[in-house]
Amino acid sequence: MGETVPFPKNYEWYKKEAMECFLSGRMEDSIPFFEEAYRLEQDELLNTNYTTALYQIGEYEKAKEIADDKYSFYESEESLALFYTAILIKCHLFLQAEQALLFRKKKYPLTDTSEANWTAVQSLLEEEQAKIELEKQQRIQYLLKESYSLGDKSFAKQSAIMKELEEIPLELFIEAVRPILANPYVNGIVKATAIERLAFEKVQGSFDIYWMKEKRSIQPCTLTSIKKHKIVQEVMFLLSERIEQTNPSLYQAMVQEVSLHFFMLYPFIEEVITSPTEWVGLYQKRYSESNQIEESDYETNEMNRWMQKVEQELMDLT
């Protein structure tokens, strides 16, 4: 008669196929059938088998998602509570797992067998925590090594590494950013990101920095963030006042460009933008049909040269 063709919403057929794969150890093959069956009927036994299959193939987040559908059921039996705690551990939800281990002492009467089972789960927790800590330390050492050659990488890679560095302990972050700030080939936006954290943490001491083809030094504890910088706030206010109401789309385009320039100029914004009004005027002229600058206006000319220099730096470093 040929192979059975499942009808739409044929729960029993999907369940049968899922369990045949499951019981023969073919967990990966069982997943599509479990998924279809569970979509049609959220049976408790099906839930535990589906969750087990997901756990066995390493799909821990999905396993927790399915188990959570029947959370009270998993709390109803000690064996299921053991399994759910193991899922928490594999999802690296260590605090929840530790709380579950404490809770079981009050809820379930301990026998020799259950004590051994919970001890095994406790060992799994400790092993997983140690594994994650080791991986974390290895990743930090990799990032520290990469910080010395960050200038050899693309802007996208530089940004990705800096994003990770921002999450490491401050002492190690300071160690990593010193070579980054002094490297002439690291993008100015990446350097600004590093300096902002140093400033936020009020880090003491001096840091050498290669900024706009100049060797300089900074004291992070004396700096503010870009957003809170007085000149930045004045420029953004003027842009909003002059352009936002009359031309919102132009305003958004200008804000993106201005923000990018601030990152490139940080932490020496005040040395370049000596007049927020004239700086905004330069942007207006750049976006208008006539962008000629009066030769007699020395200050504006000087800032215009800086604006061109920033744009060249962006082209060179990206």
XYZ file of C-alpha atoms in Angstrom:
318
model
C 0.000 0.000 0.000
C 3.037 2.228 0.307
C 4.285 4.533 3.070
C 1.744 6.156 5.353
C 1.173 9.785 4.492
C 0.354 11.977 7.521
C -2.838 13.954 7.358
C -2.771 17.566 8.463
C -2.942 17.799 12.266
C -2.234 14.033 12.591
C -0.896 14.178 16.157
C -0.617 10.426 16.677
C 1.470 9.941 13.523
C 3.973 12.659 14.446
C 4.178 11.327 17.987
C 4.772 7.760 16.750
C 7.570 8.846 14.407
C 9.123 10.991 17.127
C 9.165 8.163 19.671
C 10.588 5.639 17.210
C 13.544 7.943 16.597
C 13.787 8.804 20.281
C 13.825 5.226 21.549
C 16.399 4.198 18.951
C 18.687 7.006 20.061
C 18.255 9.111 16.928
C 17.578 12.307 18.866
C 18.366 14.679 16.031
C 15.893 12.921 13.739
C 13.188 12.972 16.387
C 13.121 16.771 16.790
C 11.039 17.707 13.694
C 8.403 15.123 14.637
C 8.327 16.200 18.283
C 7.983 19.796 17.169
C 4.978 19.056 14.939
C 3.307 16.837 17.530
C 3.850 19.354 20.326
C 2.501 22.143 18.161
C -0.749 20.219 17.930
C -1.030 18.994 21.518
C 0.997 20.058 24.575
C 0.939 16.729 26.379
C 3.056 16.491 29.569
C 4.750 13.202 28.661
C 5.422 14.440 25.134
C 6.863 17.593 26.679
C 9.394 15.670 28.764
C 10.445 13.464 25.840
C 10.752 16.469 23.526
C 12.740 18.343 26.173
C 15.000 15.327 26.718
C 15.738 15.044 23.003
C 16.607 18.741 22.835
C 18.844 18.394 25.883
C 20.638 15.414 24.387
C 21.551 17.305 21.200
C 22.708 20.360 23.132
C 19.716 22.616 22.394
C 19.566 23.734 26.024
C 17.823 27.088 25.542
C 15.069 25.463 23.499
C 14.814 22.631 26.042
C 14.212 25.159 28.811
C 11.633 26.963 26.685
C 9.638 23.762 26.209
C 10.067 22.649 29.827
C 8.818 26.019 31.049
C 5.495 25.318 29.337
C 4.919 22.656 32.014
C 6.970 24.120 34.845
C 4.601 22.972 37.592
C 4.772 19.434 36.208
C 8.579 19.464 36.459
C 8.251 20.561 40.086
C 5.829 17.752 40.873
C 8.379 14.926 40.775
C 11.927 14.778 42.071
C 13.307 13.154 38.906
C 11.837 15.937 36.782
C 13.117 18.581 39.212
C 16.597 17.052 38.865
C 16.314 17.210 35.089
C 15.046 20.806 35.099
C 17.934 21.854 37.365
C 20.388 20.251 34.940
C 18.791 22.274 32.120
C 19.274 25.462 34.143
C 22.936 24.594 34.599
C 23.477 23.948 30.896
C 21.784 27.282 30.128
C 24.299 28.869 32.526
C 21.531 30.085 34.802
C 23.707 29.281 37.781
C 21.900 31.377 40.382
C 18.570 29.725 39.583
C 20.235 26.309 39.684
C 21.785 27.038 43.085
C 18.389 28.147 44.404
C 16.827 24.945 43.068
C 19.459 22.864 44.841
C 18.691 24.612 48.126
C 14.946 24.317 47.641
C 15.042 20.562 47.085
C 16.358 19.987 50.634
C 13.097 21.359 51.981
C 10.710 19.844 49.452
C 11.928 16.292 48.820
C 12.732 13.703 51.503
C 16.269 12.508 50.835
C 17.020 8.848 50.311
C 20.432 7.423 49.501
C 19.514 7.350 45.807
C 18.141 10.878 45.668
C 21.092 12.187 47.646
C 23.427 10.680 45.062
C 21.368 12.183 42.226
C 21.376 15.674 43.713
C 25.079 15.386 44.468
C 25.642 14.554 40.803
C 23.687 17.656 39.780
C 25.722 19.727 42.253
C 28.887 18.363 40.650
C 27.526 19.239 37.203
C 26.937 22.797 38.423
C 30.470 23.139 39.754
C 31.982 21.648 36.594
C 29.979 23.955 34.323
C 30.873 27.010 36.411
C 34.560 26.073 36.281
C 34.332 25.505 32.525
C 32.732 28.900 31.930
C 35.268 30.656 34.140
C 38.136 28.992 32.293
C 36.661 29.968 28.921
C 36.201 33.526 30.211
C 39.817 33.797 31.333
C 41.058 32.334 28.064
C 38.957 34.850 26.133
C 40.329 37.727 28.187
C 43.889 36.612 27.496
C 43.063 36.441 23.787
C 41.622 39.968 23.877
C 44.673 41.312 25.715
C 46.907 39.784 23.055
C 44.747 41.206 20.265
C 44.910 44.702 21.766
C 48.578 44.974 20.753
C 47.803 44.393 17.084
C 44.370 45.986 16.843
C 45.556 48.469 14.235
C 46.113 45.635 11.751
C 42.418 44.769 11.750
C 39.356 46.174 10.000
C 37.194 48.754 11.696
C 34.459 46.155 12.168
C 36.889 43.788 13.906
C 38.332 46.601 16.018
C 34.836 47.573 17.148
C 33.888 43.979 17.954
C 36.983 43.482 20.089
C 36.461 46.794 21.889
C 32.863 45.799 22.649
C 34.153 42.674 24.389
C 36.904 44.572 26.175
C 34.336 46.911 27.686
C 32.936 43.935 29.618
C 36.183 42.797 31.264
C 37.367 43.911 34.737
C 38.681 47.475 34.872
C 42.271 46.583 35.763
C 42.560 44.329 32.717
C 40.723 46.872 30.568
C 43.322 49.512 31.466
C 46.091 47.087 30.504
C 44.425 46.437 27.147
C 43.658 50.031 26.145
C 47.119 51.500 26.693
C 48.531 49.987 23.461
C 45.234 50.682 21.689
C 45.284 54.407 22.445
C 48.916 54.748 21.404
C 48.453 52.850 18.129
C 48.205 55.266 15.159
C 46.249 52.728 13.095
C 43.384 52.118 15.516
C 40.217 53.923 14.482
C 39.501 57.102 16.434
C 35.960 55.945 17.183
C 37.327 52.828 18.873
C 39.746 54.954 20.892
C 36.939 57.294 21.921
C 34.933 54.322 23.160
C 37.866 53.217 25.304
C 38.462 56.722 26.681
C 34.801 57.105 27.614
C 34.997 54.067 29.878
C 38.223 55.348 31.440
C 36.509 58.679 32.046
C 33.382 57.027 33.465
C 35.511 54.993 35.865
C 37.504 58.125 36.813
C 40.759 56.293 36.139
C 43.769 58.096 37.580
C 47.072 58.603 35.798
C 48.247 59.582 32.360
C 47.640 57.727 29.102
C 49.536 58.284 25.860
C 47.294 58.675 22.838
C 47.898 59.014 19.111
C 45.207 61.458 18.036
C 44.787 62.974 14.590
C 48.422 62.175 13.703
C 49.645 63.803 16.905
C 51.126 62.231 20.032
C 49.262 63.505 23.064
C 48.496 62.460 26.629
C 45.264 62.470 28.600
C 44.091 62.280 32.205
C 40.830 60.283 32.046
C 39.717 61.350 35.523
C 39.422 64.943 34.273
C 37.256 64.069 31.259
C 33.515 63.875 30.762
C 31.635 61.676 28.331
C 30.993 62.878 24.779
C 27.276 63.196 25.435
C 27.813 65.355 28.518
C 30.486 67.565 26.957
C 29.376 71.198 27.084
C 30.323 71.969 23.474
C 28.607 68.823 22.217
C 25.415 69.822 23.982
C 25.594 73.343 22.531
C 26.134 72.068 18.998
C 23.276 69.582 19.252
C 20.966 72.275 20.624
C 21.822 74.633 17.769
C 21.260 71.915 15.171
C 17.859 71.159 16.626
C 16.926 74.813 16.888
C 17.979 75.708 13.348
C 17.090 72.615 11.322
C 14.951 69.988 13.052
C 11.599 71.757 12.734
C 12.066 72.953 9.146
C 13.803 69.877 7.702
C 13.651 66.755 9.921
C 15.282 64.430 7.379
C 18.218 66.796 6.880
C 18.504 67.143 10.636
C 18.800 63.348 11.084
C 21.497 63.145 8.405
C 23.447 65.980 9.992
C 23.153 64.508 13.495
C 24.705 61.250 12.293
C 27.633 63.084 10.706
C 28.116 65.430 13.658
C 28.071 62.540 16.141
C 30.702 60.705 14.121
C 32.901 63.802 14.099
C 32.559 64.181 17.865
C 33.922 60.674 18.338
C 36.885 61.471 16.125
C 37.630 64.730 17.966
C 37.199 63.340 21.480
C 38.795 63.988 23.933
C 40.043 67.305 22.492
C 36.714 68.627 21.210
C 37.109 72.040 22.812
C 40.450 72.607 21.056
C 38.815 72.217 17.654
C 35.314 73.593 18.106
C 36.111 77.034 19.451
C 32.712 78.364 18.391
C 29.708 75.993 18.422
C 27.712 78.529 16.398
C 30.262 78.663 13.601
C 30.776 74.889 13.704
C 27.074 74.381 13.089
C 27.263 77.022 10.369
C 29.880 74.936 8.603
C 27.500 71.968 8.491
C 24.743 74.173 7.148
C 26.995 75.445 4.368
C 28.125 71.913 3.535
C 24.510 70.872 3.046
C 23.525 73.980 1.124
C 24.127 74.827 -2.528
C 26.730 77.458 -1.647
C 29.459 76.297 0.723
C 31.956 79.104 0.241
C 33.577 80.422 3.410
C 34.646 84.014 3.773
C 38.434 84.315 3.759
C 38.248 87.040 6.380
C 36.687 84.689 8.899
C 39.871 83.097 10.259
C 38.237 81.142 13.075
C 35.710 79.524 10.769
C 38.435 78.765 8.236
C 40.474 77.063 10.949
C 37.532 74.920 12.028
C 36.784 74.112 8.394
C 40.312 72.771 8.019
C 39.691 70.612 11.092
C 36.445 69.339 9.637
C 38.236 68.337 6.433
C 40.983 66.714 8.489
C 38.436 64.644 10.416
C 36.861 63.452 7.187
C 40.251 62.466 5.826
C 40.993 60.528 9.015
C 37.719 58.675 8.640
C 38.583 57.725 5.072
C 42.101 56.633 6.048
C 41.111 54.499 9.006
C 37.989 52.723 7.780
